[in-house]
PDB file of C-alpha atoms in Angstrom:
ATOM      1  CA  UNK D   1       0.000   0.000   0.000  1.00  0.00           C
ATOM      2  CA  UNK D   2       3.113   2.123   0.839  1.00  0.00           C
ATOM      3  CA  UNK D   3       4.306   1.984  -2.744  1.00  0.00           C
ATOM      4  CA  UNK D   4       1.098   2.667  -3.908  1.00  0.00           C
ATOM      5  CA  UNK D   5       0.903   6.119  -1.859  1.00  0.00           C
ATOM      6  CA  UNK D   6       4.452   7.037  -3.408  1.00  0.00           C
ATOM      7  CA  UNK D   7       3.077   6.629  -6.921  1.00  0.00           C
ATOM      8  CA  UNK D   8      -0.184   9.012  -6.548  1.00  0.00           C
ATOM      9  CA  UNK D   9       2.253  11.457  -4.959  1.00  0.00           C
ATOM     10  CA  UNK D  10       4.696  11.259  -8.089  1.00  0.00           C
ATOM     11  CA  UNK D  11       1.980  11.387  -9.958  1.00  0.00           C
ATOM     12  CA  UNK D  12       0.233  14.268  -8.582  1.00  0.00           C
ATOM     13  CA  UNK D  13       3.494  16.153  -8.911  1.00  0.00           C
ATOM     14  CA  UNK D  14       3.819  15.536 -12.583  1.00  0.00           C
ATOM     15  CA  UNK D  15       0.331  17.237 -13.117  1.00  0.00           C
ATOM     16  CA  UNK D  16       2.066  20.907 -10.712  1.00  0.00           C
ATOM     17  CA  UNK D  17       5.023  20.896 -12.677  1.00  0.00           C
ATOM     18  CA  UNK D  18       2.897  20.738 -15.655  1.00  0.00           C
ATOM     19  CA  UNK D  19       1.098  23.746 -14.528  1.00  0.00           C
ATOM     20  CA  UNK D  20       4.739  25.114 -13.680  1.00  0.00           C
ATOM     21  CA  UNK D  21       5.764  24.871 -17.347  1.00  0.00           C
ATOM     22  CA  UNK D  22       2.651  27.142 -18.459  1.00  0.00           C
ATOM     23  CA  UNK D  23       4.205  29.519 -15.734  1.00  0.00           C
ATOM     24  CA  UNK D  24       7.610  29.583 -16.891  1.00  0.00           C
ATOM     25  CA  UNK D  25       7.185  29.104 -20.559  1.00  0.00           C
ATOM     26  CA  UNK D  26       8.659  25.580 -20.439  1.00  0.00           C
ATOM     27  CA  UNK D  27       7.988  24.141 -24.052  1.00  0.00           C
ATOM     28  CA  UNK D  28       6.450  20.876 -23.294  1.00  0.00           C
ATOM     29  CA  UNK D  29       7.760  19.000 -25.945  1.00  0.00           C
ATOM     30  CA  UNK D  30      11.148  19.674 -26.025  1.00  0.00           C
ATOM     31  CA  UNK D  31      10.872  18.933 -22.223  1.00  0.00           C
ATOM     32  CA  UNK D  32       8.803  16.023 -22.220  1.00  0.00           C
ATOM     33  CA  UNK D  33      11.837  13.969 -24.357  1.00  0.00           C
ATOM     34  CA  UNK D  34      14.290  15.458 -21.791  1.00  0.00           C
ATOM     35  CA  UNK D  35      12.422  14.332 -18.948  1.00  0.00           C
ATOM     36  CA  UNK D  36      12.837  10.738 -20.846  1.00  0.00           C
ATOM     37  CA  UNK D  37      16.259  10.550 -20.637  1.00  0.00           C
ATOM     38  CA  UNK D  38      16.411  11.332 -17.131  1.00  0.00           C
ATOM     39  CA  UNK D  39      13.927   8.635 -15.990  1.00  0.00           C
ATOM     40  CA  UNK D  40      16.084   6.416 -18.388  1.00  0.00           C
ATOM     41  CA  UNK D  41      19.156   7.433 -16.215  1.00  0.00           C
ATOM     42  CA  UNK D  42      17.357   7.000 -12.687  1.00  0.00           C
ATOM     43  CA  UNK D  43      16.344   3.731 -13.549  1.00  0.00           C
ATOM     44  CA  UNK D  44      19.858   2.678 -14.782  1.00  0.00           C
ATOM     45  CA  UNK D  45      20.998   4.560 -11.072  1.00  0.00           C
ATOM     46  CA  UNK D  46      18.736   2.463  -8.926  1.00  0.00           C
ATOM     47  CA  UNK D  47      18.863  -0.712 -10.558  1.00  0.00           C
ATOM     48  CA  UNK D  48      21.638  -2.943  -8.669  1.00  0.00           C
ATOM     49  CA  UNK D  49      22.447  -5.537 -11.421  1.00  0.00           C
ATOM     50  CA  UNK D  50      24.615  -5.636 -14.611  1.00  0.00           C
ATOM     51  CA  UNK D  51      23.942  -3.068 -17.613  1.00  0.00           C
ATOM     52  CA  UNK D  52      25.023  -5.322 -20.684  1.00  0.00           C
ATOM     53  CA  UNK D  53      23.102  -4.583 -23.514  1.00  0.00           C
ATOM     54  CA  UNK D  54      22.903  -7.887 -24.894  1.00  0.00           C
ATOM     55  CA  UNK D  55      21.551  -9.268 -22.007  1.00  0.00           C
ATOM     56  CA  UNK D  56      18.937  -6.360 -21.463  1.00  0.00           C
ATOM     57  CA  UNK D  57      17.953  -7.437 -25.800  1.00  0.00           C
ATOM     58  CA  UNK D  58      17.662 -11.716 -24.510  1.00  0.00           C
ATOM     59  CA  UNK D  59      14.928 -10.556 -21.664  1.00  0.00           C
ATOM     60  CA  UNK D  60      11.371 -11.548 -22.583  1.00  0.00           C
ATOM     61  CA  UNK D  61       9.713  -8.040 -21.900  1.00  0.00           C
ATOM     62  CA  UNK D  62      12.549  -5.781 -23.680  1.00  0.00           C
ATOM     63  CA  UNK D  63      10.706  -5.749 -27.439  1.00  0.00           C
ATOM     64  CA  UNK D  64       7.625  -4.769 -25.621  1.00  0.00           C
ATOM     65  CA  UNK D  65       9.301  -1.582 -23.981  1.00  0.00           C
ATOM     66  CA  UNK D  66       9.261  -0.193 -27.756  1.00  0.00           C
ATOM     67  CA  UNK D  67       5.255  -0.530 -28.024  1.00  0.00           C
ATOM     68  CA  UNK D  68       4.979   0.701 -24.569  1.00  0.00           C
ATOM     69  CA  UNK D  69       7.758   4.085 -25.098  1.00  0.00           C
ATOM     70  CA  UNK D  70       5.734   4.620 -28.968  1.00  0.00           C
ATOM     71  CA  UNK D  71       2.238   4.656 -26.588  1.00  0.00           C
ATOM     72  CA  UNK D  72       3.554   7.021 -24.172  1.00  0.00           C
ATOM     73  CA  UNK D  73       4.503  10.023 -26.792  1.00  0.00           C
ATOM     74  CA  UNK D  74       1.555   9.205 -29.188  1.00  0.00           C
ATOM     75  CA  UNK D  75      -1.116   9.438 -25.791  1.00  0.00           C
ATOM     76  CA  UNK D  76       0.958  12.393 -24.660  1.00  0.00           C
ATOM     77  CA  UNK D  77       0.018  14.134 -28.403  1.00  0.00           C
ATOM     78  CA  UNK D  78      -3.687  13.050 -28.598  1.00  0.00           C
ATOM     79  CA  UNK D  79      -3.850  14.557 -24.810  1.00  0.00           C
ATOM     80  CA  UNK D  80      -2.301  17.589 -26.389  1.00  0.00           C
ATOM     81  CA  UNK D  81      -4.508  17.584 -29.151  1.00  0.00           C
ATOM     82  CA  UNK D  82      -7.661  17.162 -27.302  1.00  0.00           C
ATOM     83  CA  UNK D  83      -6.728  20.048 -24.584  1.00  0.00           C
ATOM     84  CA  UNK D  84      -6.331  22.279 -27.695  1.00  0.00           C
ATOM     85  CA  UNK D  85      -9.642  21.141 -29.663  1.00  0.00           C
ATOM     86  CA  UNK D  86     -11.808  19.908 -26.693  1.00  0.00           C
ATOM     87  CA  UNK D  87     -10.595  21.378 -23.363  1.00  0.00           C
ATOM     88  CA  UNK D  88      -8.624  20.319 -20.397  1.00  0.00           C
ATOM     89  CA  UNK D  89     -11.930  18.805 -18.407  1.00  0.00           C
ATOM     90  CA  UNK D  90     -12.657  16.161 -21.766  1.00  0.00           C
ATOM     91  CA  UNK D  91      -9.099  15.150 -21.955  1.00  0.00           C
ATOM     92  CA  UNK D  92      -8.816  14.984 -18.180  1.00  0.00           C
ATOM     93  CA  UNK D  93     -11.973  12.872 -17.930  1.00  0.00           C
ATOM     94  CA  UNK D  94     -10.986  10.861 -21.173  1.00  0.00           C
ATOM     95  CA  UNK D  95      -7.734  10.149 -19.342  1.00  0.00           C
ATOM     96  CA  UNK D  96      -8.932   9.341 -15.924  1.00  0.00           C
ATOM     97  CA  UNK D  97     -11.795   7.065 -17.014  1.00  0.00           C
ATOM     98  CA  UNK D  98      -9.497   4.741 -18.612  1.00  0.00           C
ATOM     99  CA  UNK D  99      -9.140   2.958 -15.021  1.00  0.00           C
ATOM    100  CA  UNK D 100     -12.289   0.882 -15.790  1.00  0.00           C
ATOM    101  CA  UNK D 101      -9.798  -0.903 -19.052  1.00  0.00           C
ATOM    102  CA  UNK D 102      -7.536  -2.629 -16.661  1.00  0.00           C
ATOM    103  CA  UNK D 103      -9.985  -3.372 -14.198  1.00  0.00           C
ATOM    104  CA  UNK D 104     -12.218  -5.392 -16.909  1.00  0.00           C
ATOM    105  CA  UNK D 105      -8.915  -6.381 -17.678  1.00  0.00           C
ATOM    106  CA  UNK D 106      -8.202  -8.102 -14.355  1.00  0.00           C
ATOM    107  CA  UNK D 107     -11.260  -9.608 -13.947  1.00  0.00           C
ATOM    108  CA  UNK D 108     -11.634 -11.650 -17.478  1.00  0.00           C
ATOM    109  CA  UNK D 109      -8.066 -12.156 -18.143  1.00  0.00           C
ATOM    110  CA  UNK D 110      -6.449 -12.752 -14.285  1.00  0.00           C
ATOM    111  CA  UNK D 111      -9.751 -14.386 -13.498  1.00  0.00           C
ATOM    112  CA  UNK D 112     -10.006 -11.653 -10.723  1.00  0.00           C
ATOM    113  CA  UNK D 113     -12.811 -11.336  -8.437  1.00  0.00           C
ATOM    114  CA  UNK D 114     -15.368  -8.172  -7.886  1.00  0.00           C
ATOM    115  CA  UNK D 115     -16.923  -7.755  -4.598  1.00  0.00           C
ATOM    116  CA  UNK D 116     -20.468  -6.117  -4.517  1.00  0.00           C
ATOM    117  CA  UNK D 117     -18.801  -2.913  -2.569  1.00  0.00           C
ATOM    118  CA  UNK D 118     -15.885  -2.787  -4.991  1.00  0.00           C
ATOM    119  CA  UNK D 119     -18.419  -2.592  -8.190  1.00  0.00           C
ATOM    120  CA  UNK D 120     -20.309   0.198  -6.562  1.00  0.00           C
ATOM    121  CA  UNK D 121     -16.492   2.102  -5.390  1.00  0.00           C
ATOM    122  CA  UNK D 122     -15.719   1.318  -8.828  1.00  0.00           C
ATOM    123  CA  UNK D 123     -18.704   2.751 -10.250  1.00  0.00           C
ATOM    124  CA  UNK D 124     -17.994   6.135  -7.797  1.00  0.00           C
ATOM    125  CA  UNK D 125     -14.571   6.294  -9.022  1.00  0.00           C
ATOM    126  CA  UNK D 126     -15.701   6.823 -12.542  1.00  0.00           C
ATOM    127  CA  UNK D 127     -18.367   9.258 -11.292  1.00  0.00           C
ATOM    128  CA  UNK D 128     -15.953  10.582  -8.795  1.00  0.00           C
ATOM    129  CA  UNK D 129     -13.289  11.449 -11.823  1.00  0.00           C
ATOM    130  CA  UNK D 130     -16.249  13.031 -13.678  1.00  0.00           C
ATOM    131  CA  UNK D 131     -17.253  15.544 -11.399  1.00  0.00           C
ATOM    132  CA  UNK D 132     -13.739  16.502 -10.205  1.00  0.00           C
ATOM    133  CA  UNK D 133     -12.504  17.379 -13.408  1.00  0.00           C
ATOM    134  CA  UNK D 134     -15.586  19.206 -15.350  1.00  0.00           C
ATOM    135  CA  UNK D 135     -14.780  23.078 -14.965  1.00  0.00           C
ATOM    136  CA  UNK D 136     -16.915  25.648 -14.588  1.00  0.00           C
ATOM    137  CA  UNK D 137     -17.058  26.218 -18.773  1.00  0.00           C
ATOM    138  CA  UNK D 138     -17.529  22.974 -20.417  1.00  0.00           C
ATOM    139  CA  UNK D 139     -15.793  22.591 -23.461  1.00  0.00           C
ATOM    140  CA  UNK D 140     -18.366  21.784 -26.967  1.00  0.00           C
ATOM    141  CA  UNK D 141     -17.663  18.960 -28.139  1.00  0.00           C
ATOM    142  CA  UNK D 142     -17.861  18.934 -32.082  1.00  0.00           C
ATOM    143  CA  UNK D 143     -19.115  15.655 -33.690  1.00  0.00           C
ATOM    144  CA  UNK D 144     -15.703  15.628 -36.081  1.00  0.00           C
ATOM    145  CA  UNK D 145     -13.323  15.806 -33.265  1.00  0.00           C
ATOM    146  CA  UNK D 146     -14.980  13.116 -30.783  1.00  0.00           C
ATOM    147  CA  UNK D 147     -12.532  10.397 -31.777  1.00  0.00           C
ATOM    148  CA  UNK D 148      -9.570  12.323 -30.195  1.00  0.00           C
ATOM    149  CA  UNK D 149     -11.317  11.603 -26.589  1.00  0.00           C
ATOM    150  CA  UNK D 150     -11.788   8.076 -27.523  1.00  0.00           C
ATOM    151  CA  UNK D 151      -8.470   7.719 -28.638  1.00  0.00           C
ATOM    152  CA  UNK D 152      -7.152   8.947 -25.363  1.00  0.00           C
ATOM    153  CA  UNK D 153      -9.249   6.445 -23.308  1.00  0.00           C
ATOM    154  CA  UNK D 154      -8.192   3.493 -25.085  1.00  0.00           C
ATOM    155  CA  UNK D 155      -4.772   4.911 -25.081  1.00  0.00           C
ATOM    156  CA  UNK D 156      -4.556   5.552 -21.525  1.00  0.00           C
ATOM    157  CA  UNK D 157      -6.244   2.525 -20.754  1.00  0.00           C
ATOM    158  CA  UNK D 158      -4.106   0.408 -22.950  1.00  0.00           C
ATOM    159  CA  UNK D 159      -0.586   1.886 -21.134  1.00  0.00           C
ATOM    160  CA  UNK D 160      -2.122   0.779 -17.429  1.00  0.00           C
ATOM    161  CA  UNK D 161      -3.048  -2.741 -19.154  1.00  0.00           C
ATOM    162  CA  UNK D 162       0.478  -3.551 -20.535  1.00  0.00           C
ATOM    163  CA  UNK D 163       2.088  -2.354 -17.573  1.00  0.00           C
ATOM    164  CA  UNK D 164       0.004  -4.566 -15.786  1.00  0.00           C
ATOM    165  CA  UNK D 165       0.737  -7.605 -18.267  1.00  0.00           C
ATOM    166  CA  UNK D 166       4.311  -7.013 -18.242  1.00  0.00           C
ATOM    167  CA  UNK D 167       4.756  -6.904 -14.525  1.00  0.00           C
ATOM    168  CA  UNK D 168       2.790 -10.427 -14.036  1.00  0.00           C
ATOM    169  CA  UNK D 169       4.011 -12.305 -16.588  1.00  0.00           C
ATOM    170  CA  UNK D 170       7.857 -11.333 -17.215  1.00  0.00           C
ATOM    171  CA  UNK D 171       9.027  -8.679 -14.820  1.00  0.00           C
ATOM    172  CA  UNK D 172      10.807  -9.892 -11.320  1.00  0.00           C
ATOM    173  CA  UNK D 173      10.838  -7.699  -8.852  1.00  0.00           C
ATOM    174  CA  UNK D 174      14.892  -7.165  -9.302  1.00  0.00           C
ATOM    175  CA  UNK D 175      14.001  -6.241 -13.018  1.00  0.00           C
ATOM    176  CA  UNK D 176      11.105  -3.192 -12.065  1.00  0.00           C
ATOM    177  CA  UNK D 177      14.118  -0.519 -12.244  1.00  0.00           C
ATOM    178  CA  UNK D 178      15.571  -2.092 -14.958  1.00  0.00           C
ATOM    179  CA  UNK D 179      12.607  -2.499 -17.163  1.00  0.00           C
ATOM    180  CA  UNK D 180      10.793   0.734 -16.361  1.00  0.00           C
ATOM    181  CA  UNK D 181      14.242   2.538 -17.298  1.00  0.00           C
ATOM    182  CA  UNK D 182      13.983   0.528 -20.682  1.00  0.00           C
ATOM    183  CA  UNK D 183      10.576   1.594 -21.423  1.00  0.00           C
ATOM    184  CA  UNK D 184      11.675   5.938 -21.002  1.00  0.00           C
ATOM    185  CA  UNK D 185      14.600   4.989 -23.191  1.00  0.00           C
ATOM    186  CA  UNK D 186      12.398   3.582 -25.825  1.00  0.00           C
ATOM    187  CA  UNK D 187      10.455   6.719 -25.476  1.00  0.00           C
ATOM    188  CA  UNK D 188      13.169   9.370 -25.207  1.00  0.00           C
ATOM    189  CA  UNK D 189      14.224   7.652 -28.586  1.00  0.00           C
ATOM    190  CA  UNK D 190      10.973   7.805 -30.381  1.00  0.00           C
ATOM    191  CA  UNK D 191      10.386  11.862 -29.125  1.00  0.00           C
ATOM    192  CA  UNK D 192      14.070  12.382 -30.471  1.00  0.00           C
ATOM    193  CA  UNK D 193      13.108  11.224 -34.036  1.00  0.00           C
ATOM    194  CA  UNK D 194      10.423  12.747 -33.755  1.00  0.00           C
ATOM    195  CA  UNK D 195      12.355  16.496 -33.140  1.00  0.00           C
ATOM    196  CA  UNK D 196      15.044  15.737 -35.616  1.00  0.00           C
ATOM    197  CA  UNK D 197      11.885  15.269 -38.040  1.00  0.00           C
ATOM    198  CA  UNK D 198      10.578  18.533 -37.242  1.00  0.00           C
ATOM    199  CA  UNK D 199      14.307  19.900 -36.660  1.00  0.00           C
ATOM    200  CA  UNK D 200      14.400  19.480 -40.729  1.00  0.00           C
ATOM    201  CA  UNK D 201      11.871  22.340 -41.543  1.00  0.00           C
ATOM    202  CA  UNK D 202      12.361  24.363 -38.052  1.00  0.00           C
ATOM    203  CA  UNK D 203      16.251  24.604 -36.913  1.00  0.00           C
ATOM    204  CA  UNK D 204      16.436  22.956 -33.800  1.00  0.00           C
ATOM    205  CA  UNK D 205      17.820  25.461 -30.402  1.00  0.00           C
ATOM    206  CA  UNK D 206      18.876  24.204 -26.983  1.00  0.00           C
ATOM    207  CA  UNK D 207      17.090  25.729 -24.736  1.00  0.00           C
ATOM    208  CA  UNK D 208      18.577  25.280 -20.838  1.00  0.00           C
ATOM    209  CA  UNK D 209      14.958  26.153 -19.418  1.00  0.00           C
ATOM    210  CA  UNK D 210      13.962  23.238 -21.247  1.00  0.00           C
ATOM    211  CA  UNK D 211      16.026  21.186 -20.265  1.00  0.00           C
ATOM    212  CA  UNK D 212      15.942  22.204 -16.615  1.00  0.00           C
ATOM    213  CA  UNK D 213      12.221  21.392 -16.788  1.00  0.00           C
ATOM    214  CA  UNK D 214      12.565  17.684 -17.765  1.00  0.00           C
ATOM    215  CA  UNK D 215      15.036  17.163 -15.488  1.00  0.00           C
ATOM    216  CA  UNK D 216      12.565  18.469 -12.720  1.00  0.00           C
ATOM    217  CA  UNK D 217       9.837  15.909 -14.383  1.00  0.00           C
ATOM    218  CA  UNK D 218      11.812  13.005 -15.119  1.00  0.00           C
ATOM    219  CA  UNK D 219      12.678  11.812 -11.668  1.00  0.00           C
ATOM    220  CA  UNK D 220       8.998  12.010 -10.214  1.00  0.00           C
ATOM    221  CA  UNK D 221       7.579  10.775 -14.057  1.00  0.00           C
ATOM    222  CA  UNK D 222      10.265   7.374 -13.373  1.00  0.00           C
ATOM    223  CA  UNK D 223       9.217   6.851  -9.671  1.00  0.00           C
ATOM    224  CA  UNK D 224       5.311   7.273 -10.418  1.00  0.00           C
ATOM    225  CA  UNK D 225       5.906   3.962 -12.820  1.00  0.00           C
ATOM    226  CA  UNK D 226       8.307   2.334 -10.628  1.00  0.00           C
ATOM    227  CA  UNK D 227       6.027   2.398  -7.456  1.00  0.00           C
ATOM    228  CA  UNK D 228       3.114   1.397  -9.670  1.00  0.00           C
ATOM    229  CA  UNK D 229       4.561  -1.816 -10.569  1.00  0.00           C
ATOM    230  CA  UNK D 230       5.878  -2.306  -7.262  1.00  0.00           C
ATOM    231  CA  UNK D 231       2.147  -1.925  -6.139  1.00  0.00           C
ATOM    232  CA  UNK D 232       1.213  -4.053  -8.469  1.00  0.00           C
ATOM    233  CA  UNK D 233       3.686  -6.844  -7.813  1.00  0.00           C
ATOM    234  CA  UNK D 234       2.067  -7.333  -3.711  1.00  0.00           C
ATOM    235  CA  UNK D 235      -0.048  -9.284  -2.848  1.00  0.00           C
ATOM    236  CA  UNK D 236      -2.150  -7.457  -0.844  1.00  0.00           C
ATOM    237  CA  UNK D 237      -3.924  -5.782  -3.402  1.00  0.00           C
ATOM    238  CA  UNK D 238      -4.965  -7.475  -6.708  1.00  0.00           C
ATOM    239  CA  UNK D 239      -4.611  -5.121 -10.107  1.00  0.00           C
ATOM    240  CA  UNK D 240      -8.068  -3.942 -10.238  1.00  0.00           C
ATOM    241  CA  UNK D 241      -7.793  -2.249  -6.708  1.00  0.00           C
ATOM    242  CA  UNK D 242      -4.383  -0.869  -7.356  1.00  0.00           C
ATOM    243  CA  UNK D 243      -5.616   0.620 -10.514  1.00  0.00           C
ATOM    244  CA  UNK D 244      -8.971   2.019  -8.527  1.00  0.00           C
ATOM    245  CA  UNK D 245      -7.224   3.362  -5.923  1.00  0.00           C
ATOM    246  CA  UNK D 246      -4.606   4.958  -8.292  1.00  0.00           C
ATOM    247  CA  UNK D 247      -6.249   6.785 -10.902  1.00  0.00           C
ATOM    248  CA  UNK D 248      -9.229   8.643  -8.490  1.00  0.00           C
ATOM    249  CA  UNK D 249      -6.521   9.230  -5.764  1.00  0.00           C
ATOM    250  CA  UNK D 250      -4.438  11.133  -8.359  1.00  0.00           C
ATOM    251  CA  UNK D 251      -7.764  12.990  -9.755  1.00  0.00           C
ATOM    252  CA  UNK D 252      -8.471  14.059  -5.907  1.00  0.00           C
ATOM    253  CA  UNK D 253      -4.731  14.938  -4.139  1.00  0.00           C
ATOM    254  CA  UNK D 254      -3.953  16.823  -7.908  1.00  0.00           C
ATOM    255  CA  UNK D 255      -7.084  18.620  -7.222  1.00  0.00           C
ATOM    256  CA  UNK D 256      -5.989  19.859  -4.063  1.00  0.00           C
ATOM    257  CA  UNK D 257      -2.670  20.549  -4.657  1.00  0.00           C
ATOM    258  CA  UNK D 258      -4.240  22.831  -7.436  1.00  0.00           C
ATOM    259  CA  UNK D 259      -5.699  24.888  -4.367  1.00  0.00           C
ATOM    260  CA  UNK D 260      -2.926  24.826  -2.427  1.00  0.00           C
ATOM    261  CA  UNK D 261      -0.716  26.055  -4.824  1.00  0.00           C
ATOM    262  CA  UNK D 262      -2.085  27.737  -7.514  1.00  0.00           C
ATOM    263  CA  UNK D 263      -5.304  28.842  -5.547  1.00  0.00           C
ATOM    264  CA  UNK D 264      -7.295  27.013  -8.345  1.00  0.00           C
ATOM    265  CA  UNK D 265     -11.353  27.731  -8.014  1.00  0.00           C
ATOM    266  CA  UNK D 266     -12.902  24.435  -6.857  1.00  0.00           C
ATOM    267  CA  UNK D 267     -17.084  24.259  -7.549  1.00  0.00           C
ATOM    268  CA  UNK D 268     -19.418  22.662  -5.268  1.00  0.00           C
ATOM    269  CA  UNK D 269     -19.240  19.376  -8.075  1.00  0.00           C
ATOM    270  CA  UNK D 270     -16.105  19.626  -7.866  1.00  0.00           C
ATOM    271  CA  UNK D 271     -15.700  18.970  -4.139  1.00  0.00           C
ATOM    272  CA  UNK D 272     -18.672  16.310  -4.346  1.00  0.00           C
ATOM    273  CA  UNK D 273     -16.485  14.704  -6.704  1.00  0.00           C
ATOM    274  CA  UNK D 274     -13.791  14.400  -4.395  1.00  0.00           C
ATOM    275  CA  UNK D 275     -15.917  13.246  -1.468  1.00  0.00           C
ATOM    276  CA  UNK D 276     -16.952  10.283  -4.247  1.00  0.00           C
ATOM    277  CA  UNK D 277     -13.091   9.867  -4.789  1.00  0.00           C
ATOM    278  CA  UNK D 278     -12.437   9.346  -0.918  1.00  0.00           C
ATOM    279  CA  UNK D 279     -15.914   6.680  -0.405  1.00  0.00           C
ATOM    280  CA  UNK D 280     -14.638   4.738  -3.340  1.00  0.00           C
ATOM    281  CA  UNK D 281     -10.788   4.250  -2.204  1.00  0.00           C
ATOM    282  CA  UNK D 282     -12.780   3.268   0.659  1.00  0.00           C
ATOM    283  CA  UNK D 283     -15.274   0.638  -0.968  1.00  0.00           C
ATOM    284  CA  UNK D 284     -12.186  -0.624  -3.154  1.00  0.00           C
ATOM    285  CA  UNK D 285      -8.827  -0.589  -0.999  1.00  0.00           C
ATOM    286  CA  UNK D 286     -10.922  -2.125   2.205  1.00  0.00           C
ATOM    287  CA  UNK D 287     -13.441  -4.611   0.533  1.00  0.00           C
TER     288      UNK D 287
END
């Protein structure tokens, strides 16, 4: 459960220094592939074992890392993309609301089993997310852009389920450092394609506030994955919970470290929706 508490608190802090880029003109992009090779690097730090590289190629999980680094920039764009088009509160809820994949995803393919009282906390976690995110303006949602929301649930959803496959069926516990530094490698080297692509029509400029800024989210971006999989490797808690528990506790301490901080405007949904959060940990960390 301890690990589990580490990861919402990484993750929570991912979502302030988000805000803190927006503050300090931080281009996301250029610090998002940054932040890559610094989670790369504290994984490589922390993990105990050899580094050989044809070793790390013979291990059963390392093609995956590729499919899981490519899913991590291309969800990072379609969030992007829907913010832009849609507004934060649809990608936020698109995001969020992918818990109920790997949930399903427990239950039909780890033969998992739902208690009545984690159902109904599952069912206020998805309500829970809902409410907490929607702002006070709602973005429209125009019929010819409501794949990009769809796209970010499945996307989302499909990251937590092959993090959750990988950690089952290949990953030992001495391996979590190793293989979660694989998978930032995998995508530091698809986002720096992806600039030396662009760097071809737009000359590409180092930028040391860039740079600064990834560093700043790469170590809590590698510990929010590493203390997911370690939650996910105990036994106390079976994936379905851990992903439960996860996702709405992120939604709610993210929320108030938005007030805290940035003196964010909460609405009276808003606050129901966190109360929702608190009843479903509740219903699905106890039952």
């Amino acid at each position: 459960m301890f690990d589990l508490v580490l990861s919402v608190l990484c993750s929570s802090l991912i979502f302030v220094i988000f805000k803190l880029f927006s503050i300090y003109n931080v281009e996301t992009l250029y610090a998002i592939i940054t932040n890559y090779m610094v989670a790369f690097i504290v994984g490589i730090l922390f993990y105990q074992g050899e580094v050989k590289l044809h070793i790390i190629t013979e291990k059963p999980w390392f093609w995956g890392t590729f499919a899981l680094g490519l899913l991590f920039i291309i969800v990072f764009n379609l969030m992007a993309l829907t913010s832009q088009k849609l507004g934060v509160s649809v990608a936020s809820v698109a995001t969020k609301m992918s818990l109920v994949l790997p949930v399903l995803f427990g239950v039909f393919m780890y033969q998992e089993e739902l208690e009545p009282f984690k159902i109904v906390g599952i069912i206020l976690a998805l309500i829970a997310v809902y409410f907490t995110s929607i702002k006070a303006q709602s973005a429209s949602v125009k019929t010819t852009a409501i794949v990009l929301p769809i796209f970010v649930f499945l996307g989302s959803g499909a990251i937590d389920i092959s993090l959750g496959y990988f950690q089952k069926r290949f990953i030992t516990p001495f391996e979590l450092p190793l293989f979660s530094a694989i998978v930032f490698a995998s995508a530091a080297s698809i986002g720096l394609i992806l600039i030396l692509i662009k760097s071809i029509k737009k000359s590409l400029k180092i930028n040391l506030r860039n740079v600064a800024g990834g560093i700043v989210l790469g170590v809590p971006n590698y510990f929010s994955i590493y203390f997911l999989l370690r939650a996910l490797d105990s036994d106390a808690l079976n994936s379905s919970t851990v992903f439960t528990v996860n996702n709405v506790a992120i939604v709610m301490f993210s929320t108030l470290l938005g007030i805290l901080i940035f003196k964010e405007q909460i609405s009276a949904k808003n606050w129901g929706g966190i109360a929702l959060a608190i009843i479903s940990i509740i219903l699905v960390a106890i039952f």
